[in-house]
Short mmCIF file of C-alpha atoms in Angstrom, two decimals:
data_model
loop_
_atom_site.label_atom_id
_atom_site.label_comp_id
_atom_site.label_asym_id
_atom_site.label_seq_id
_atom_site.Cartn_x
_atom_site.Cartn_y
_atom_site.Cartn_z
CA MET A 820 0.00 0.00 0.00
CA ASN A 821 1.22 3.50 -0.86
CA ILE A 822 0.82 5.93 2.03
CA TYR A 823 1.10 9.70 1.73
CA ILE A 824 1.65 11.54 5.02
CA LYS A 825 0.95 15.17 4.17
CA ASP A 826 2.58 18.23 5.72
CA ILE A 827 3.58 16.78 9.08
CA LEU A 828 6.20 17.90 11.61
CA THR A 829 8.86 15.25 10.99
CA VAL A 830 11.90 14.21 13.02
CA LEU A 831 14.65 13.72 10.42
CA PRO A 832 18.33 12.99 11.04
CA GLY A 833 19.72 16.27 12.38
CA GLU A 834 16.60 18.39 11.94
CA VAL A 835 12.88 18.64 12.59
CA ILE A 836 10.85 20.16 9.76
CA THR A 837 7.35 20.15 8.34
CA CYS A 838 7.29 18.09 5.17
CA SER A 839 5.49 15.26 3.43
CA VAL A 840 6.57 11.62 3.54
CA TYR A 841 5.84 9.03 0.85
CA ILE A 842 5.74 5.30 1.68
CA GLY A 843 5.47 2.37 -0.71
CA ASP A 844 6.07 -1.37 -0.39
CA GLY A 845 6.82 -0.87 3.31
CA VAL A 846 9.68 1.53 2.60
CA ILE A 847 10.11 5.31 2.85
CA LYS A 848 10.26 6.27 -0.81
CA SER A 849 10.81 9.99 -0.41
CA VAL A 850 10.84 12.81 2.13
CA GLY A 851 9.60 16.17 0.89
CA THR A 852 9.39 15.42 -2.83
CA LYS A 853 6.69 13.31 -4.46
CA PRO A 854 8.24 10.32 -6.27
CA GLU A 855 7.53 10.11 -9.97
CA GLY A 856 4.40 8.09 -10.66
CA PHE A 857 3.46 7.83 -6.96
CA THR A 858 -0.25 7.38 -6.33
CA ALA A 859 -1.46 7.25 -2.75
CA ASP A 860 -3.77 4.49 -1.60
CA LYS A 861 -4.07 6.24 1.74
CA THR A 862 -3.49 9.85 2.78
CA ILE A 863 -2.80 10.90 6.36
CA HIS A 864 -3.12 14.62 7.03
CA GLY A 865 -0.35 15.79 9.34
CA SER A 866 -1.67 19.09 10.65
CA GLY A 867 -1.17 19.24 14.43
CA LYS A 868 0.81 15.98 14.41
CA MET A 869 4.44 14.79 14.61
CA LEU A 870 6.04 11.90 12.73
CA ILE A 871 8.89 10.05 14.44
CA PRO A 872 10.86 6.88 13.77
CA GLY A 873 9.41 4.10 15.91
CA LEU A 874 11.09 3.73 19.28
CA ILE A 875 13.21 0.61 19.84
CA ASN A 876 13.05 -1.16 23.19
CA ALA A 877 16.52 -2.72 23.14
CA HIS A 878 16.20 -4.86 26.27
CA THR A 879 13.05 -6.31 27.74
CA HIS A 880 11.31 -9.50 28.82
CA ALA A 881 7.93 -9.08 27.15
CA PRO A 882 5.95 -11.91 28.84
CA MET A 883 6.73 -10.46 32.26
CA THR A 884 3.80 -8.09 31.78
CA ILE A 885 1.94 -10.85 33.63
CA LEU A 886 4.10 -10.09 36.69
CA ARG A 887 3.47 -6.35 36.64
CA ASN A 888 2.98 -4.78 40.09
CA CYS A 889 3.27 -8.05 42.00
CA ALA A 890 6.83 -7.82 43.35
CA ASP A 891 7.69 -4.26 44.27
CA ASP A 892 9.79 -2.51 46.92
CA LEU A 893 12.15 -5.45 47.32
CA LEU A 894 15.92 -5.78 47.28
CA PHE A 895 17.21 -7.14 43.95
CA ASN A 896 18.05 -10.68 45.12
CA ASP A 897 14.78 -10.93 47.07
CA TRP A 898 12.89 -9.68 44.03
CA LEU A 899 14.55 -12.05 41.54
CA PHE A 900 15.17 -15.26 43.48
CA GLY A 901 12.51 -14.95 46.16
CA LYS A 902 9.55 -13.69 44.15
CA ILE A 903 9.94 -13.60 40.36
CA MET A 904 11.62 -16.93 39.58
CA PRO A 905 9.14 -19.01 41.64
CA LEU A 906 6.26 -17.41 39.73
CA GLU A 907 7.99 -17.98 36.39
CA GLU A 908 8.20 -21.70 37.21
CA LYS A 909 4.40 -21.80 36.82
CA PHE A 910 4.35 -20.35 33.29
CA THR A 911 3.17 -22.34 30.29
CA GLY A 912 3.78 -21.56 26.64
CA GLU A 913 0.22 -20.27 26.35
CA ASP A 914 0.89 -17.88 29.24
CA ILE A 915 3.93 -16.57 27.40
CA TYR A 916 1.85 -16.00 24.27
CA TRP A 917 -0.72 -13.88 26.12
CA GLY A 918 1.92 -12.01 28.10
CA THR A 919 3.70 -11.12 24.86
CA MET A 920 0.41 -10.02 23.32
CA LEU A 921 -0.13 -7.68 26.27
CA ALA A 922 3.42 -6.36 25.89
CA ALA A 923 2.79 -5.69 22.21
CA ILE A 924 -0.34 -3.70 23.04
CA GLU A 925 1.57 -1.52 25.48
CA MET A 926 4.59 -1.03 23.25
CA ILE A 927 2.62 -0.25 20.10
CA SER A 928 0.32 2.14 21.96
CA THR A 929 3.34 4.13 23.19
CA GLY A 930 5.23 4.30 19.91
CA THR A 931 7.56 1.30 20.09
CA THR A 932 7.88 -0.60 16.82
CA SER A 933 10.74 -3.01 17.66
CA PHE A 934 12.02 -4.81 20.74
CA ILE A 935 14.92 -7.05 21.72
CA ASP A 936 13.84 -9.77 24.13
CA MET A 937 15.28 -12.48 26.34
CA TYR A 938 12.93 -15.11 27.75
CA ASP A 939 11.62 -18.65 27.31
CA PHE A 940 9.04 -20.36 25.07
CA MET A 941 10.33 -18.71 21.89
CA ASP A 942 7.72 -20.42 19.69
CA ASP A 943 4.90 -18.80 21.65
CA MET A 944 6.60 -15.42 21.60
CA ALA A 945 7.17 -15.72 17.85
CA ARG A 946 3.48 -16.51 17.38
CA ALA A 947 2.51 -13.29 19.20
CA VAL A 948 5.02 -11.20 17.27
CA ASP A 949 3.80 -12.66 13.98
CA GLU A 950 0.14 -11.94 14.77
CA THR A 951 0.57 -8.41 16.14
CA GLY A 952 2.84 -7.10 13.39
CA ILE A 953 5.52 -5.69 15.70
CA ARG A 954 9.23 -6.27 14.96
CA ALA A 955 11.36 -8.32 17.39
CA VAL A 956 14.71 -9.91 18.08
CA LEU A 957 14.07 -12.97 20.25
CA SER A 958 16.44 -14.97 22.41
CA ARG A 959 15.98 -17.82 24.85
CA GLY A 960 17.65 -17.16 28.20
CA LEU A 961 20.57 -19.61 28.52
CA LEU A 962 22.00 -20.73 31.86
CA ASP A 963 23.46 -23.87 33.35
CA VAL A 964 22.87 -23.47 37.08
CA GLY A 965 21.46 -27.02 37.03
CA GLY A 966 24.68 -28.42 35.60
CA PRO A 967 26.12 -29.04 32.11
CA ALA A 968 23.15 -31.14 30.97
CA ASP A 969 20.78 -28.30 31.93
CA GLY A 970 22.76 -25.84 29.82
CA GLU A 971 22.93 -28.20 26.85
CA LYS A 972 19.17 -28.76 26.99
CA ARG A 973 18.42 -25.03 27.01
CA LEU A 974 20.83 -24.42 24.14
CA LYS A 975 19.19 -27.15 22.05
CA VAL A 976 15.74 -25.68 22.72
CA ALA A 977 17.00 -22.31 21.50
CA LEU A 978 18.63 -23.79 18.39
CA ASP A 979 15.49 -25.73 17.47
CA ALA A 980 13.26 -22.66 17.82
CA ILE A 981 15.62 -20.53 15.75
CA GLU A 982 15.57 -23.16 13.01
CA ARG A 983 11.75 -23.23 12.99
CA HIS A 984 11.34 -19.48 12.62
CA LYS A 985 14.36 -18.42 10.56
CA GLY A 986 13.51 -16.34 7.54
CA HIS A 987 10.61 -14.47 9.15
CA GLU A 988 10.60 -10.90 7.82
CA ARG A 989 10.10 -9.30 11.26
CA ILE A 990 11.73 -11.80 13.63
CA SER A 991 15.45 -12.35 14.09
CA PHE A 992 17.42 -14.04 16.84
CA MET A 993 20.27 -13.75 19.29
CA PHE A 994 21.90 -16.13 21.76
CA ALA A 995 21.31 -15.05 25.35
CA PRO A 996 23.75 -16.28 28.01
CA HIS A 997 21.72 -14.94 30.92
CA ALA A 998 24.47 -13.44 33.12
CA PRO A 999 27.98 -14.20 34.35
CA TYR A 1000 26.56 -15.48 37.65
CA THR A 1001 24.17 -17.98 36.00
CA CYS A 1002 26.53 -19.31 33.33
CA SER A 1003 29.66 -21.28 34.12
CA GLU A 1004 32.83 -20.44 32.20
CA ASP A 1005 32.55 -23.68 30.21
CA PHE A 1006 28.99 -22.81 29.23
CA GLN A 1007 29.94 -19.25 28.32
CA ARG A 1008 32.57 -20.59 25.96
CA THR A 1009 30.12 -23.11 24.46
CA VAL A 1010 27.55 -20.37 23.77
CA ALA A 1011 30.23 -18.12 22.29
CA GLN A 1012 31.35 -20.90 19.94
CA GLU A 1013 27.79 -21.69 18.82
CA ALA A 1014 27.04 -18.01 18.24
CA LYS A 1015 30.15 -17.68 16.11
CA ARG A 1016 29.28 -20.81 14.15
CA LEU A 1017 25.80 -19.50 13.34
CA ASP A 1018 26.84 -15.83 13.07
CA LEU A 1019 24.33 -14.84 15.76
CA PRO A 1020 24.69 -11.85 18.11
CA ILE A 1021 24.91 -12.13 21.90
CA HIS A 1022 22.35 -10.64 24.29
CA THR A 1023 23.24 -10.73 27.98
CA HIS A 1024 22.92 -9.06 31.39
CA ILE A 1025 26.21 -7.66 32.65
CA SER A 1026 27.19 -5.71 35.78
CA GLU A 1027 23.64 -5.10 36.91
CA GLY A 1028 24.03 -5.04 40.69
CA LEU A 1029 26.61 -4.66 43.43
CA VAL A 1030 26.12 -8.24 44.64
CA GLU A 1031 27.08 -9.47 41.17
CA LYS A 1032 30.11 -7.16 41.12
CA GLU A 1033 31.31 -8.36 44.51
CA ASN A 1034 30.70 -12.06 43.88
CA ILE A 1035 32.36 -12.09 40.45
CA SER A 1036 35.35 -10.22 41.85
CA LYS A 1037 35.62 -12.66 44.76
CA GLU A 1038 35.25 -15.81 42.65
CA TYR A 1039 37.18 -14.86 39.52
CA ASP A 1040 39.32 -11.89 40.61
CA CYS A 1041 38.04 -9.77 37.71
CA THR A 1042 35.01 -7.80 36.55
CA SER A 1043 31.99 -9.29 34.78
CA ILE A 1044 33.13 -7.70 31.52
CA GLU A 1045 36.61 -9.16 31.89
CA LEU A 1046 35.17 -12.61 32.65
CA MET A 1047 32.82 -12.69 29.68
CA ASP A 1048 35.46 -11.17 27.41
CA LYS A 1049 37.88 -13.94 28.36
CA ASN A 1050 35.22 -16.47 27.40
CA GLY A 1051 34.53 -14.97 23.98
CA LEU A 1052 31.25 -13.16 24.65
CA ILE A 1053 32.40 -9.56 24.29
CA HIS A 1054 32.61 -8.36 20.68
CA ASP A 1055 30.94 -6.16 18.07
CA LYS A 1056 27.79 -8.31 18.05
CA THR A 1057 27.27 -8.17 21.80
CA VAL A 1058 24.25 -6.39 23.30
CA ALA A 1059 25.02 -5.87 26.98
CA ALA A 1060 22.08 -4.91 29.16
CA HIS A 1061 22.43 -2.75 32.28
CA CYS A 1062 26.21 -2.22 32.65
CA VAL A 1063 25.71 -0.22 35.83
CA HIS A 1064 28.95 -1.00 37.63
CA LEU A 1065 31.76 -0.53 35.12
CA SER A 1066 35.42 0.24 35.56
CA ASP A 1067 37.17 2.62 33.17
CA SER A 1068 38.92 -0.44 31.77
CA ASP A 1069 35.52 -2.10 31.13
CA ILE A 1070 34.35 0.97 29.20
CA ASN A 1071 37.53 1.01 27.13
CA THR A 1072 37.12 -2.68 26.33
CA MET A 1073 33.54 -2.22 25.17
CA ALA A 1074 34.45 0.80 23.07
CA LYS A 1075 37.37 -1.03 21.47
CA LYS A 1076 35.34 -4.15 20.71
CA GLY A 1077 32.20 -2.38 19.48
CA VAL A 1078 29.78 -3.59 22.17
CA THR A 1079 26.31 -2.03 22.45
CA VAL A 1080 25.27 -1.10 25.98
CA VAL A 1081 21.54 -1.01 26.71
CA THR A 1082 20.76 1.23 29.64
CA ASN A 1083 17.55 0.55 31.61
CA PRO A 1084 17.34 3.53 33.97
CA VAL A 1085 13.88 3.02 35.47
CA SER A 1086 14.38 -0.65 36.33
CA ASN A 1087 17.91 -0.06 37.63
CA LEU A 1088 16.78 2.80 39.85
CA LYS A 1089 13.68 1.01 41.10
CA LEU A 1090 15.69 -2.08 42.10
CA ALA A 1091 18.30 0.19 43.71
CA ASN A 1092 21.04 -1.15 41.46
CA GLY A 1093 22.27 2.27 40.41
CA ILE A 1094 22.55 3.85 36.98
CA ALA A 1095 24.80 3.12 33.99
CA PRO A 1096 27.52 5.71 33.28
CA VAL A 1097 25.97 6.75 29.98
CA PRO A 1098 27.88 10.03 29.51
CA LYS A 1099 31.19 8.18 29.96
CA LEU A 1100 30.08 5.49 27.52
CA LEU A 1101 29.05 8.04 24.90
CA LYS A 1102 32.29 9.96 25.33
CA ALA A 1103 34.24 6.72 24.80
CA GLY A 1104 32.35 6.05 21.57
CA VAL A 1105 30.23 3.14 22.82
CA ASN A 1106 26.89 2.68 21.06
CA VAL A 1107 24.20 3.13 23.70
CA ALA A 1108 20.62 1.93 23.30
CA LEU A 1109 17.62 2.21 25.61
CA GLY A 1110 15.43 -0.49 27.14
CA THR A 1111 12.71 -0.81 29.72
CA ASP A 1112 13.71 -4.23 31.10
CA GLY A 1113 10.65 -6.29 32.02
CA ALA A 1114 7.38 -4.98 33.44
CA ALA A 1115 8.05 -6.96 36.62
CA SER A 1116 10.78 -4.48 37.56
CA ASN A 1117 9.93 -1.40 35.52
CA ASN A 1118 6.16 -1.80 35.77
CA THR A 1119 5.71 -0.32 32.27
CA LEU A 1120 7.11 -0.84 28.79
CA ASN A 1121 6.69 2.85 28.00
CA MET A 1122 9.79 4.04 26.19
CA PHE A 1123 8.80 7.69 26.51
CA ARG A 1124 8.96 7.40 30.29
CA GLU A 1125 12.32 5.69 29.89
CA LEU A 1126 13.54 8.47 27.59
CA ALA A 1127 12.53 11.14 30.08
CA VAL A 1128 14.36 9.45 32.95
CA LEU A 1129 17.42 8.81 30.76
CA SER A 1130 17.60 12.46 29.75
CA ILE A 1131 17.06 13.81 33.27
CA VAL A 1132 18.79 11.49 35.73
CA HIS A 1133 22.29 11.96 34.32
CA LYS A 1134 21.97 15.72 34.62
CA GLY A 1135 21.30 15.33 38.32
CA ILE A 1136 23.92 12.74 39.23
CA ASN A 1137 26.63 14.45 37.14
CA HIS A 1138 25.63 18.02 38.08
CA ASP A 1139 25.70 18.75 34.36
CA ALA A 1140 22.63 19.93 32.43
CA LEU A 1141 24.29 18.76 29.20
CA ALA A 1142 25.11 15.23 30.42
CA VAL A 1143 22.49 13.63 28.11
CA THR A 1144 20.60 16.12 25.96
CA ALA A 1145 17.09 15.60 24.58
CA GLU A 1146 18.52 15.02 21.11
CA GLU A 1147 21.08 12.49 22.39
CA GLY A 1148 18.42 10.67 24.38
CA PHE A 1149 16.09 10.38 21.39
CA LYS A 1150 18.94 9.11 19.22
CA ILE A 1151 19.71 6.47 21.86
CA ALA A 1152 16.03 5.40 21.84
CA THR A 1153 15.93 5.05 18.05
CA LYS A 1154 19.17 4.85 16.06
CA GLY A 1155 21.06 3.35 19.02
CA GLY A 1156 18.47 0.59 19.26
CA ALA A 1157 18.64 -0.04 15.52
CA ALA A 1158 22.40 -0.53 15.82
CA ALA A 1159 21.80 -2.96 18.71
CA MET A 1160 19.59 -4.96 16.33
CA GLY A 1161 22.36 -4.89 13.73
CA ARG A 1162 20.26 -2.75 11.39
CA SER A 1163 20.84 0.49 9.53
CA ASP A 1164 17.45 0.49 7.75
CA ILE A 1165 15.31 1.49 10.75
CA GLY A 1166 15.64 4.08 13.51
CA GLU A 1167 15.67 7.13 11.23
CA ILE A 1168 13.25 8.71 8.76
CA LYS A 1169 15.07 8.82 5.44
CA PRO A 1170 14.52 7.46 1.93
CA GLY A 1171 15.25 3.76 1.65
CA ASN A 1172 14.59 2.98 5.29
CA ILE A 1173 11.81 0.63 6.34
CA ALA A 1174 8.64 2.49 7.36
CA ASP A 1175 8.61 1.72 11.08
CA LEU A 1176 6.95 4.95 12.19
CA ALA A 1177 4.74 6.55 14.83
CA ILE A 1178 2.50 9.60 14.61
CA LEU A 1179 1.86 11.73 17.70
CA ASP A 1180 -1.07 14.07 18.26
CA LEU A 1181 0.28 17.45 19.39
CA ASN A 1182 -3.15 18.82 20.29
CA CYS A 1183 -2.94 18.02 23.97
CA PRO A 1184 -1.97 20.34 26.84
CA ASN A 1185 1.37 18.79 27.73
CA MET A 1186 2.57 19.14 24.12
CA GLN A 1187 1.56 22.78 23.67
CA PRO A 1188 3.15 25.05 22.66
CA VAL A 1189 5.62 23.14 20.48
CA ASN A 1190 8.55 25.47 21.03
CA ASN A 1191 11.18 22.75 20.66
CA PRO A 1192 10.02 19.38 19.24
CA MET A 1193 13.01 17.41 20.58
CA SER A 1194 12.45 18.79 24.08
CA SER A 1195 8.78 17.85 23.74
CA LEU A 1196 9.71 14.24 22.95
CA ALA A 1197 12.20 13.88 25.78
CA TYR A 1198 10.55 15.88 28.55
CA SER A 1199 6.83 16.33 27.81
CA THR A 1200 5.54 13.20 26.07
CA TYR A 1201 3.64 10.57 28.07
CA GLY A 1202 3.15 8.05 25.25
CA SER A 1203 -0.62 8.50 25.19
CA GLU A 1204 -0.10 11.08 22.41
CA VAL A 1205 0.75 8.27 19.99
CA GLU A 1206 -2.24 7.80 17.70
CA THR A 1207 -0.97 5.83 14.70
CA VAL A 1208 1.82 3.25 14.40
CA MET A 1209 3.10 1.31 11.41
CA VAL A 1210 5.73 -1.38 11.02
CA GLY A 1211 7.06 -2.09 7.55
CA GLY A 1212 4.40 0.26 6.20
CA LYS A 1213 1.59 -1.83 7.72
CA ILE A 1214 -0.62 0.17 10.08
CA LEU A 1215 -0.98 -1.62 13.43
CA MET A 1216 -2.79 1.14 15.31
CA GLU A 1217 -4.78 3.99 13.78
CA ASN A 1218 -6.41 6.76 15.79
CA ARG A 1219 -5.63 4.68 18.94
CA GLU A 1220 -7.55 1.68 17.55
CA PHE A 1221 -5.63 -1.61 17.29
CA LEU A 1222 -5.99 -3.25 13.91
CA THR A 1223 -4.19 -6.54 14.62
CA ILE A 1224 -5.04 -7.24 18.29
CA ASP A 1225 -8.23 -7.86 20.28
CA ALA A 1226 -7.13 -5.97 23.40
CA ASP A 1227 -10.14 -6.95 25.52
CA ARG A 1228 -9.49 -10.64 24.86
CA VAL A 1229 -5.84 -10.20 25.86
CA TYR A 1230 -6.75 -8.47 29.12
CA HIS A 1231 -9.22 -11.27 29.95
CA GLU A 1232 -6.72 -14.06 29.28
CA VAL A 1233 -3.93 -12.38 31.27
CA SER A 1234 -6.28 -11.88 34.21
CA LYS A 1235 -7.04 -15.62 34.23
CA ILE A 1236 -3.32 -16.41 34.22
CA CYS A 1237 -2.74 -14.12 37.21
CA ASP A 1238 -5.51 -15.88 39.15
CA ARG A 1239 -3.96 -19.28 38.39
CA ILE A 1240 -0.35 -18.53 39.28
CA GLY A 1241 -1.17 -16.35 42.30
CA THR A 1242 0.14 -12.86 41.53
CA ARG A 1243 -2.73 -11.04 43.26
#
């Protein structure tokens, strides 16, 4: 379908201007100038609206929407090992499907068009991604705390699922060694070798909390980055979530090896783990992306809330109003996430890029007056301003109405799951 978005305030690389955007075959054909022979099947009038590249949630656990608001105000280890993991033991594949459907509703409704995930039951997650129309990079969490056979079993499950779904136009895959404290060195090396064999990226949690930092230092006499680097997991296809407690040497290693760091400020702050040194990472040349983490720790998957916290918290802790600017924060939430996915064809509005886009309604009090559009996006937007979202040129939500999801059915099914597993 050819889509003509007429005279809309548009966030382009390096500037924000009012122009028209032409989309055909799922791709941005032109910005500003009508392509020769272009005939619109659909026209969207842009007066009072803003067009942005879809936000990219570069680290989350989508099915954990089921665990939203059921394990709060706890220390990290109590939250993870005492509350969350026992509930996760009760999940079925069908639960994962409905939890991912709920996540897709929330992400689409707040302008997110792509996400990078780490969880279980990849077939059920893939089914939800396929049906909703969102774009995703999926990975099965890999750990061997139950011994070598446990790790081998999980790795085989991941390999089988990847084989079943390879070639999907909106789904790609990573290997996900969960964390340095849940993967033995032997298992880390095995995963690294398999990832290299299949040319798959790595998605992992690194340096999230002080307990991890202290335990890794005590057991291995090094940092988490140094440990995983030694075992072949730190390279230019590594997506490292959290990275809160980093040494200067760690930062230099990640910059040198081309690692992407995904900062998750709301989850990290809420679990009292701290905050990633984003200004230092940016200064060192590290690609930084933005993620929400799961709804069990963040409580939302709203990337606009995440963007606001990202852009504000570093000003306060560094006593520097320029620590992360609105423009830098938005770039982290879009182009930085695209780089984390290994893609250069999303994350920006320019000819040739895939049409993963969101349209915001500016006719609401918190968005008026639009004195500085980038400031509006970073500091004023709630996410509820998003009215239309498309992925690959296919409209998934129009005028706040979902076109690919029965939201009421999803809410009903998730409520039944919560009653069964005991989250209330």
